[in-house]
């Protein structure tokens, strides 16, 4: 056990030494890996933020039900009953008086409201369905539209649908991008490890001759690949942070123009660790493939 | 210690390097494998070191039948074998000490213990003062002695050498041979392939003489 541990430590140390001994190659490889991981990493952070934006805007996923102007208490009771039976989620009745009061509260509107001879607003219900799937919302909207004394049912379902479709498409594109760059990362590691094996040919031959197992010979290369990948992942995380920092101000300004406050959420420690782990895994995979092929000629 | 029965080695293409040879080397013996160039000396050494496999017959080293050995078992067989080559196969990217440390790292020895043993091995071949030198800075004879230190640091039961003095002047060669004789005296089985007849007169070892792949003495 002790020997096993010390051999792993030695392999890791040797991997560090090899990375350190060719700084230019190391920096170039890290840049390639870092950039390859930055694009999907950045895409992920961006999508994550967009999903947040979509969730924040979940108020949009409510159905506004406007009654006819001539609807009376009985009609309102009927709608209340139907909403209860449909059990679609939370709903709230907004009487026309309350709607008018709210309008008066708004400075810009107060004057206009004051000039009106009578309350032009209808009674309304605001329904927040539990099921916010675009399809379900659409079905519910149609049903409500058929109820008596309902003048208009409003659902911003087109926007929700579009946003949802966009997110799906973007996610798919991100996966494809990530797949391509992952393959690229494996290929880069494959090549650097191949060169490493060639450079260490003498050592490998001697080690074989004096009783080194395959595992002993392969281990430093695995560590090298994994280490390179992990460092590339950390570099990618750094680049993503950098890009977010540069984007933070313009995004804030843009959000302010739309009257909201929205700031980009930077990746957390777990996400950074995940990026490094993915890099390490892909590097290890590249090393595994490369060592298996490159060591054949030593048999 | 080393038992060959009806051992043959035929290379792809049909060349038969060893033809049906049988011999037995017992523990603690000093044996020279001699013969003209191309007689099969190196092939026999490679078979004993399981660098190559016999095509027929059996070869048992340290109780292990090498013809039936799994590939994954080969490293452990080699660890009981000290190997010295004509071209020493030293690593020039590290110090003399680090060259000798390599077999101990492979065996997984703790570093402190490994350094102690490597220093002792260097002392044995008279290179302790040069432990920090890069092998490239050593003379031919010193390089071969360094190779011997690396071969014996694991305390092998068999010391196996293929033309260890092939590239050396006669004084250095005599030094190397003297070191082999010393290991023989402390009980190590020493097997040396050489075409140098002068050694035989001096040390009177057991001799396996090969001629065109056959054992003649």
Coordinates of C-alpha atoms in Angstrom, one line a residue:
Chain A
X1 CA 0.0 0.0 0.0
X2 CA 2.8 2.3 1.0
X3 CA 4.7 1.4 -2.2
X4 CA 1.6 1.9 -4.2
X5 CA 1.1 5.4 -2.7
X6 CA 4.7 6.4 -3.2
X7 CA 4.7 5.2 -6.8
X8 CA 1.6 7.3 -7.5
X9 CA 3.2 10.3 -5.8
X10 CA 6.4 9.8 -7.9
X11 CA 4.3 9.5 -11.1
X12 CA 2.5 12.7 -10.3
X13 CA 5.8 14.5 -9.4
X14 CA 7.3 13.3 -12.7
X15 CA 4.2 14.6 -14.6
X16 CA 4.7 18.0 -13.0
X17 CA 8.4 17.9 -13.8
X18 CA 7.7 17.1 -17.4
X19 CA 5.1 19.9 -17.7
X20 CA 7.6 22.3 -16.1
X21 CA 10.6 21.2 -18.1
X22 CA 9.1 22.3 -21.4
X23 CA 7.4 25.6 -20.5
X24 CA 6.7 26.8 -24.0
X25 CA 5.0 23.5 -25.1
X26 CA 3.1 23.4 -21.9
X27 CA 1.8 27.0 -22.2
X28 CA 0.8 26.4 -25.8
X29 CA -1.0 23.1 -25.0
X30 CA -2.7 24.7 -22.0
X31 CA -3.9 27.6 -24.2
X32 CA -5.3 25.2 -26.8
X33 CA -7.1 23.2 -24.2
X34 CA -8.2 26.3 -22.2
X35 CA -9.7 28.0 -25.3
X36 CA -11.3 24.7 -26.4
X37 CA -13.0 24.5 -23.0
X38 CA -13.8 28.2 -22.7
X39 CA -16.3 28.2 -25.6
X40 CA -18.6 25.5 -24.2
X41 CA -17.9 26.8 -20.7
X42 CA -18.9 30.3 -21.6
X43 CA -21.9 29.0 -23.5
X44 CA -23.0 27.1 -20.5
X45 CA -22.8 30.1 -18.2
X46 CA -24.7 32.2 -20.7
X47 CA -27.5 29.7 -21.1
X48 CA -27.6 29.4 -17.3
X49 CA -28.1 33.1 -17.1
X50 CA -30.7 33.1 -19.8
X51 CA -32.6 30.3 -18.0
X52 CA -32.5 32.5 -14.8
X53 CA -33.9 35.4 -16.9
X54 CA -36.7 33.1 -18.1
X55 CA -37.5 32.0 -14.6
X56 CA -37.4 35.6 -13.3
X57 CA -39.9 36.4 -16.0
X58 CA -42.2 33.6 -14.9
X59 CA -44.8 36.2 -14.0
X60 CA -45.3 36.4 -17.7
X61 CA -46.6 32.8 -17.5
X62 CA -49.9 33.8 -16.1
X63 CA -53.2 34.0 -17.8
X64 CA -55.2 37.3 -17.6
X65 CA -58.9 36.8 -17.9
X66 CA -61.0 40.0 -18.7
X67 CA -64.7 39.9 -18.2
X68 CA -67.3 41.7 -20.3
X69 CA -68.0 45.2 -19.0
X70 CA -71.6 44.2 -18.3
X71 CA -70.7 41.2 -16.3
X72 CA -72.3 41.2 -12.8
X73 CA -71.6 39.5 -9.5
X74 CA -73.4 36.3 -10.6
X75 CA -71.2 36.0 -13.7
X76 CA -68.1 36.5 -11.6
X77 CA -69.3 33.9 -9.1
X78 CA -69.7 31.5 -12.1
X79 CA -66.2 32.0 -13.3
X80 CA -64.9 31.6 -9.7
X81 CA -66.7 28.3 -9.5
X82 CA -65.2 27.1 -12.8
X83 CA -61.7 28.1 -11.9
X84 CA -62.1 26.2 -8.6
X85 CA -63.3 23.1 -10.5
X86 CA -60.5 23.4 -13.1
X87 CA -58.1 23.5 -10.1
X88 CA -55.4 24.9 -12.3
X89 CA -53.4 26.7 -9.7
X90 CA -53.5 30.0 -7.9
X91 CA -55.8 32.7 -9.1
X92 CA -56.8 36.1 -7.9
X93 CA -59.8 38.3 -8.7
X94 CA -59.1 41.9 -9.6
X95 CA -62.3 44.0 -9.4
X96 CA -62.5 47.0 -11.8
X97 CA -62.3 49.4 -8.9
X98 CA -59.1 48.0 -7.7
X99 CA -57.6 48.1 -11.2
X100 CA -58.6 51.8 -11.4
X101 CA -57.0 52.6 -8.1
X102 CA -53.8 51.0 -9.2
X103 CA -53.8 53.1 -12.3
X104 CA -54.4 56.2 -10.2
X105 CA -51.4 55.3 -8.1
X106 CA -49.2 55.5 -11.1
X107 CA -48.1 59.2 -11.5
X108 CA -48.2 59.2 -15.3
X109 CA -51.7 57.8 -15.4
X110 CA -53.3 59.7 -12.6
X111 CA -54.2 62.7 -14.8
X112 CA -55.6 60.6 -17.6
X113 CA -57.7 58.5 -15.1
X114 CA -59.0 61.6 -13.5
X115 CA -60.2 62.9 -16.8
X116 CA -62.2 59.8 -17.5
X117 CA -66.0 60.1 -17.0
X118 CA -66.3 56.6 -15.7
X119 CA -64.3 53.5 -15.0
X120 CA -63.5 51.9 -18.4
X121 CA -61.7 48.9 -16.9
X122 CA -63.3 45.4 -16.7
X123 CA -63.2 43.0 -13.8
X124 CA -60.4 40.6 -14.2
X125 CA -58.9 37.3 -13.0
X126 CA -55.2 36.6 -12.9
X127 CA -54.5 32.9 -13.1
X128 CA -51.1 31.4 -12.3
X129 CA -51.3 27.9 -13.6
X130 CA -49.3 25.2 -11.8
X131 CA -48.4 23.6 -15.1
X132 CA -46.5 26.3 -17.0
X133 CA -45.7 24.2 -20.0
X134 CA -46.5 26.2 -23.1
X135 CA -48.8 23.5 -24.5
X136 CA -50.8 23.2 -21.2
X137 CA -51.1 27.0 -21.0
X138 CA -52.5 27.1 -24.5
X139 CA -55.1 24.5 -23.8
X140 CA -56.1 26.3 -20.6
X141 CA -56.4 29.6 -22.5
X142 CA -58.7 28.1 -25.1
X143 CA -60.9 26.5 -22.4
X144 CA -61.3 29.8 -20.5
X145 CA -62.0 31.7 -23.6
X146 CA -65.1 29.6 -24.1
X147 CA -66.6 30.5 -20.7
X148 CA -69.6 32.9 -20.5
X149 CA -69.1 36.6 -20.2
X150 CA -65.4 36.3 -20.8
X151 CA -64.3 39.1 -23.1
X152 CA -60.6 38.3 -23.6
X153 CA -58.0 35.9 -22.4
X154 CA -54.5 37.0 -22.6
X155 CA -51.5 34.6 -22.5
X156 CA -48.1 35.6 -23.5
X157 CA -47.6 32.1 -24.7
X158 CA -46.0 33.0 -28.0
X159 CA -43.1 34.6 -26.1
X160 CA -42.9 31.7 -23.7
X161 CA -42.9 29.3 -26.5
X162 CA -40.2 31.1 -28.5
X163 CA -38.0 31.5 -25.5
X164 CA -38.4 27.9 -24.6
X165 CA -37.6 26.8 -28.2
X166 CA -34.6 29.1 -28.3
X167 CA -33.3 27.6 -25.0
X168 CA -33.7 24.1 -26.3
X169 CA -32.0 24.9 -29.6
X170 CA -29.2 26.8 -27.8
X171 CA -28.7 23.8 -25.4
X172 CA -28.5 21.4 -28.3
X173 CA -26.0 23.7 -30.1
X174 CA -24.0 23.9 -26.9
X175 CA -23.9 20.1 -26.6
X176 CA -22.7 19.8 -30.1
X177 CA -20.0 22.5 -29.6
X178 CA -19.0 20.8 -26.4
X179 CA -18.7 17.4 -28.1
X180 CA -16.5 18.9 -30.9
X181 CA -14.2 20.7 -28.5
X182 CA -14.0 17.6 -26.2
X183 CA -12.9 15.6 -29.2
X184 CA -10.4 18.3 -30.0
X185 CA -9.1 18.3 -26.4
X186 CA -8.7 14.5 -26.5
X187 CA -6.8 14.9 -29.8
X188 CA -4.5 17.6 -28.5
X189 CA -3.7 15.4 -25.4
X190 CA -3.2 12.4 -27.7
X191 CA -0.6 14.3 -29.6
X192 CA 1.3 15.8 -26.7
X193 CA 1.4 12.4 -25.0
X194 CA 2.6 10.8 -28.2
X195 CA 5.5 13.3 -28.4
X196 CA 6.2 12.6 -24.7
X197 CA 6.4 8.9 -25.3
X198 CA 8.8 9.5 -28.2
X199 CA 10.9 11.8 -26.0
X200 CA 10.9 9.2 -23.2
X201 CA 11.6 6.3 -25.5
X202 CA 15.0 5.5 -23.9
X203 CA 13.6 5.6 -20.4
X204 CA 10.7 3.4 -21.3
X205 CA 13.0 0.9 -22.9
X206 CA 15.3 0.8 -19.9
X207 CA 12.5 0.6 -17.4
X208 CA 10.9 -2.3 -19.3
X209 CA 14.2 -4.1 -19.3
X210 CA 14.6 -3.8 -15.6
X211 CA 11.2 -5.0 -14.6
X212 CA 8.8 -2.1 -14.9
X213 CA 5.2 -3.1 -15.2
X214 CA 3.0 -1.5 -17.9
X215 CA 1.2 0.4 -15.1
X216 CA 4.4 1.9 -13.9
X217 CA 5.3 3.1 -17.4
X218 CA 1.9 4.4 -18.2
X219 CA 1.1 6.1 -14.9
X220 CA 3.2 9.3 -15.4
X221 CA 1.6 9.8 -18.8
X222 CA -1.9 9.5 -17.4
X223 CA -1.1 12.0 -14.7
X224 CA 0.5 14.2 -17.3
X225 CA -2.7 14.1 -19.5
X226 CA -5.0 14.6 -16.6
X227 CA -2.9 17.4 -15.1
X228 CA -2.7 19.2 -18.4
X229 CA -6.5 18.9 -18.9
X230 CA -7.3 20.1 -15.4
X231 CA -5.0 23.1 -15.7
X232 CA -6.6 23.8 -19.1
X233 CA -10.0 23.6 -17.4
X234 CA -8.9 26.1 -14.8
X235 CA -7.5 28.4 -17.5
X236 CA -10.9 28.1 -19.2
X237 CA -12.7 29.1 -16.0
X238 CA -10.3 32.1 -15.7
X239 CA -11.2 33.1 -19.3
X240 CA -14.9 32.8 -18.6
X241 CA -14.5 35.0 -15.5
X242 CA -12.6 37.5 -17.6
X243 CA -15.3 37.6 -20.3
X244 CA -18.1 38.0 -17.7
X245 CA -16.2 40.8 -16.0
X246 CA -15.9 42.6 -19.4
X247 CA -19.6 42.0 -20.1
X248 CA -20.9 42.9 -16.7
X249 CA -21.1 46.7 -17.3
X250 CA -22.8 46.6 -20.8
X251 CA -25.2 44.0 -19.6
X252 CA -26.1 46.1 -16.6
X253 CA -26.7 49.1 -18.8
X254 CA -28.8 47.1 -21.2
X255 CA -30.9 45.8 -18.3
X256 CA -31.3 49.3 -17.0
X257 CA -32.6 50.5 -20.4
X258 CA -35.4 47.9 -20.0
X259 CA -36.1 49.1 -16.5
X260 CA -34.8 45.9 -14.9
X261 CA -31.8 45.0 -12.9
X262 CA -30.1 42.0 -14.2
X263 CA -26.5 40.9 -13.6
X264 CA -24.6 38.0 -15.1
X265 CA -24.1 35.2 -12.6
X266 CA -20.5 34.0 -12.6
X267 CA -19.8 30.3 -12.3
X268 CA -19.4 29.0 -8.7
X269 CA -16.7 26.9 -7.1
X270 CA -18.5 23.7 -8.1
X271 CA -18.8 24.7 -11.7
X272 CA -15.1 25.7 -11.8
X273 CA -14.2 22.3 -10.2
X274 CA -16.4 20.6 -12.7
X275 CA -14.6 22.3 -15.6
X276 CA -11.3 21.2 -14.2
X277 CA -12.6 17.7 -13.7
X278 CA -13.9 17.5 -17.2
X279 CA -10.6 18.7 -18.5
X280 CA -8.8 16.2 -16.4
X281 CA -11.0 13.3 -17.6
X282 CA -10.7 14.2 -21.2
X283 CA -6.9 14.6 -20.8
X284 CA -6.7 11.3 -19.1
X285 CA -8.8 9.8 -21.9
X286 CA -6.4 11.2 -24.6
X287 CA -3.4 10.0 -22.6
X288 CA -5.0 6.5 -22.3
X289 CA -5.6 6.2 -26.1
X290 CA -2.2 7.7 -26.9
X291 CA -0.2 5.6 -24.5
X292 CA -2.0 2.4 -25.6
X293 CA -1.1 3.1 -29.2
X294 CA 2.4 4.6 -28.7
X295 CA 3.7 1.9 -26.4
X296 CA 2.9 -0.9 -28.8
X297 CA 6.2 -0.5 -30.6
X298 CA 8.0 -1.2 -27.3
X299 CA 6.7 -4.7 -27.1
Chain B
X1 CA 18.7 -21.9 -11.4
X2 CA 18.5 -21.8 -15.2
X3 CA 17.5 -25.0 -17.0
X4 CA 17.1 -25.2 -20.8
X5 CA 15.6 -28.3 -22.5
X6 CA 15.6 -28.7 -26.2
X7 CA 15.5 -25.0 -26.5
X8 CA 15.1 -23.5 -30.0
X9 CA 14.5 -20.1 -31.4
X10 CA 13.5 -19.5 -34.9
X11 CA 13.0 -15.9 -36.1
X12 CA 10.2 -14.9 -38.4
X13 CA 11.6 -15.5 -41.9
X14 CA 13.0 -18.9 -40.9
X15 CA 16.4 -18.0 -39.5
X16 CA 17.1 -20.5 -36.7
X17 CA 19.3 -18.8 -34.1
X18 CA 19.3 -21.6 -31.5
X19 CA 18.8 -25.3 -32.4
X20 CA 17.7 -27.8 -29.8
X21 CA 20.0 -26.8 -26.9
X22 CA 19.9 -28.2 -23.4
X23 CA 21.9 -27.1 -20.4
X24 CA 21.6 -26.5 -16.7
X25 CA 23.2 -23.6 -14.7
X26 CA 23.0 -24.1 -11.0
X27 CA 22.8 -21.4 -8.4
X28 CA 26.1 -19.6 -7.6
X29 CA 27.8 -20.7 -10.8
X30 CA 29.8 -18.4 -13.1
X31 CA 29.1 -19.3 -16.7
X32 CA 30.4 -17.9 -19.9
X33 CA 28.5 -18.2 -23.1
X34 CA 31.0 -18.1 -26.0
X35 CA 31.1 -18.6 -29.7
X36 CA 31.7 -16.7 -32.9
X37 CA 29.7 -13.7 -33.9
X38 CA 26.2 -14.9 -34.9
X39 CA 26.5 -18.2 -33.0
X40 CA 23.4 -17.3 -30.9
X41 CA 24.9 -15.9 -27.7
X42 CA 22.8 -12.8 -27.7
X43 CA 19.6 -14.7 -28.6
X44 CA 20.2 -17.0 -25.6
X45 CA 20.7 -14.0 -23.3
X46 CA 17.5 -12.4 -24.7
X47 CA 15.6 -15.7 -24.0
X48 CA 16.9 -15.8 -20.4
X49 CA 15.8 -12.2 -19.9
X50 CA 12.5 -13.0 -21.6
X51 CA 13.0 -10.2 -24.1
X52 CA 12.2 -12.9 -26.6
X53 CA 10.3 -16.2 -26.4
X54 CA 11.5 -19.6 -27.3
X55 CA 9.8 -21.2 -30.4
X56 CA 10.3 -24.7 -29.0
X57 CA 11.6 -26.4 -25.9
X58 CA 11.5 -25.0 -22.4
X59 CA 13.5 -22.5 -20.4
X60 CA 13.1 -22.3 -16.7
X61 CA 14.7 -19.4 -14.8
X62 CA 14.3 -19.2 -11.0
X63 CA 11.6 -21.9 -11.2
X64 CA 9.6 -20.0 -13.8
X65 CA 9.0 -21.6 -17.2
X66 CA 9.6 -18.6 -19.5
X67 CA 7.9 -20.3 -22.5
X68 CA 4.6 -20.4 -20.7
X69 CA 4.9 -17.0 -19.0
X70 CA 2.0 -14.5 -19.2
X71 CA 3.1 -11.2 -20.6
X72 CA 2.1 -9.4 -17.3
X73 CA 4.4 -11.7 -15.3
X74 CA 7.5 -10.8 -17.3
X75 CA 8.4 -7.6 -15.3
X76 CA 8.5 -9.6 -12.0
X77 CA 10.8 -12.2 -13.5
X78 CA 13.1 -9.5 -14.7
X79 CA 13.4 -8.0 -11.3
X80 CA 15.3 -11.1 -10.1
X81 CA 17.7 -10.6 -13.0
X82 CA 20.4 -8.0 -13.2
X83 CA 21.0 -7.1 -16.8
X84 CA 24.2 -5.5 -18.3
X85 CA 24.3 -4.7 -22.0
X86 CA 27.2 -3.9 -24.4
X87 CA 25.6 -0.5 -24.9
X88 CA 24.9 0.2 -21.3
X89 CA 21.5 1.7 -21.9
X90 CA 22.1 4.4 -19.4
X91 CA 19.8 7.4 -19.2
X92 CA 21.6 10.7 -19.9
X93 CA 18.9 13.0 -18.6
X94 CA 19.7 12.2 -15.0
X95 CA 22.6 11.7 -12.6
X96 CA 24.5 8.5 -12.0
X97 CA 22.7 8.0 -8.7
X98 CA 19.3 8.5 -10.4
X99 CA 20.2 5.8 -13.0
X100 CA 20.9 3.4 -10.2
X101 CA 17.7 4.4 -8.3
X102 CA 15.4 3.5 -11.2
X103 CA 15.1 -0.3 -10.5
X104 CA 14.3 0.5 -6.8
X105 CA 11.7 3.1 -7.8
X106 CA 10.1 0.4 -10.1
X107 CA 10.2 -2.0 -7.1
X108 CA 8.5 0.7 -5.0
X109 CA 11.2 1.1 -2.3
X110 CA 10.9 4.0 0.0
X111 CA 13.1 6.8 -1.2
X112 CA 15.5 6.9 1.8
X113 CA 16.1 3.2 1.7
X114 CA 16.5 3.4 -2.1
X115 CA 19.2 6.1 -1.9
X116 CA 21.0 4.1 0.8
X117 CA 21.1 1.0 -1.4
X118 CA 21.9 2.9 -4.6
X119 CA 24.9 4.5 -2.9
X120 CA 26.1 1.2 -1.6
X121 CA 25.8 -0.2 -5.2
X122 CA 27.8 2.7 -6.6
X123 CA 30.4 2.3 -3.8
X124 CA 30.7 -1.4 -4.8
X125 CA 31.7 -0.5 -8.4
X126 CA 33.9 2.4 -7.3
X127 CA 31.7 5.2 -8.5
X128 CA 30.4 6.7 -5.2
X129 CA 32.4 9.9 -5.7
X130 CA 30.7 10.4 -9.1
X131 CA 27.1 9.8 -8.0
X132 CA 26.1 13.3 -9.0
X133 CA 27.8 13.1 -12.4
X134 CA 25.8 12.7 -15.6
X135 CA 26.7 9.4 -17.2
X136 CA 27.7 11.3 -20.4
X137 CA 30.6 12.7 -18.4
X138 CA 31.9 9.2 -17.4
X139 CA 34.4 7.1 -19.4
X140 CA 33.4 3.9 -21.2
X141 CA 34.6 1.8 -18.3
X142 CA 32.9 3.9 -15.7
X143 CA 29.6 3.8 -17.7
X144 CA 29.8 0.1 -17.8
X145 CA 30.4 0.0 -14.1
X146 CA 27.5 2.3 -13.6
X147 CA 25.4 -0.2 -15.6
X148 CA 26.5 -3.0 -13.3
X149 CA 25.6 -0.9 -10.2
X150 CA 22.1 -0.5 -11.7
X151 CA 21.9 -4.2 -12.5
X152 CA 22.9 -5.4 -8.9
X153 CA 21.1 -2.7 -6.8
X154 CA 18.0 -4.9 -6.7
X155 CA 20.1 -7.8 -5.3
X156 CA 19.3 -10.1 -8.2
X157 CA 19.9 -13.8 -8.0
X158 CA 21.2 -13.8 -11.5
X159 CA 23.6 -11.3 -13.1
X160 CA 23.2 -11.5 -16.9
X161 CA 25.6 -9.7 -19.2
X162 CA 25.8 -9.5 -23.0
X163 CA 29.2 -8.6 -24.3
X164 CA 29.8 -6.2 -21.4
X165 CA 33.4 -5.4 -22.4
X166 CA 32.7 -5.2 -26.1
X167 CA 33.4 -1.5 -26.3
X168 CA 36.1 -1.3 -23.7
X169 CA 39.9 -1.2 -23.7
X170 CA 41.6 -4.2 -22.0
X171 CA 42.2 -2.5 -18.7
X172 CA 38.6 -1.4 -18.3
X173 CA 37.5 -4.8 -19.5
X174 CA 39.6 -6.4 -16.8
X175 CA 38.0 -4.1 -14.1
X176 CA 34.6 -5.1 -15.3
X177 CA 35.4 -8.8 -15.2
X178 CA 36.9 -8.4 -11.7
X179 CA 33.6 -7.0 -10.5
X180 CA 31.6 -9.9 -12.0
X181 CA 34.0 -12.3 -10.2
X182 CA 33.4 -10.5 -6.9
X183 CA 29.6 -10.9 -7.3
X184 CA 30.2 -14.6 -8.2
X185 CA 32.2 -15.0 -5.0
X186 CA 29.3 -13.7 -2.8
X187 CA 27.0 -16.2 -4.4
X188 CA 25.3 -14.5 -7.3
X189 CA 24.8 -16.6 -10.4
X190 CA 26.8 -14.8 -13.1
X191 CA 26.1 -15.5 -16.8
X192 CA 28.2 -13.6 -19.3
X193 CA 28.0 -13.8 -23.1
X194 CA 31.3 -12.9 -24.7
X195 CA 33.6 -13.7 -27.6
X196 CA 36.7 -12.8 -25.5
X197 CA 38.6 -16.1 -25.0
X198 CA 41.2 -14.5 -22.7
X199 CA 38.7 -14.4 -19.8
X200 CA 38.2 -18.1 -19.8
X201 CA 41.9 -18.8 -19.2
X202 CA 41.9 -16.4 -16.3
X203 CA 38.7 -17.3 -14.4
X204 CA 38.1 -20.9 -15.5
X205 CA 34.3 -20.5 -15.5
X206 CA 31.8 -23.1 -16.8
X207 CA 31.5 -22.5 -20.5
X208 CA 28.6 -22.9 -22.9
X209 CA 30.1 -22.8 -26.4
X210 CA 27.7 -22.1 -29.2
X211 CA 28.4 -22.8 -32.9
X212 CA 25.7 -21.8 -35.5
X213 CA 23.0 -22.1 -32.9
X214 CA 24.1 -25.5 -31.5
X215 CA 25.7 -26.2 -28.2
X216 CA 29.2 -27.7 -28.7
X217 CA 30.6 -27.7 -25.2

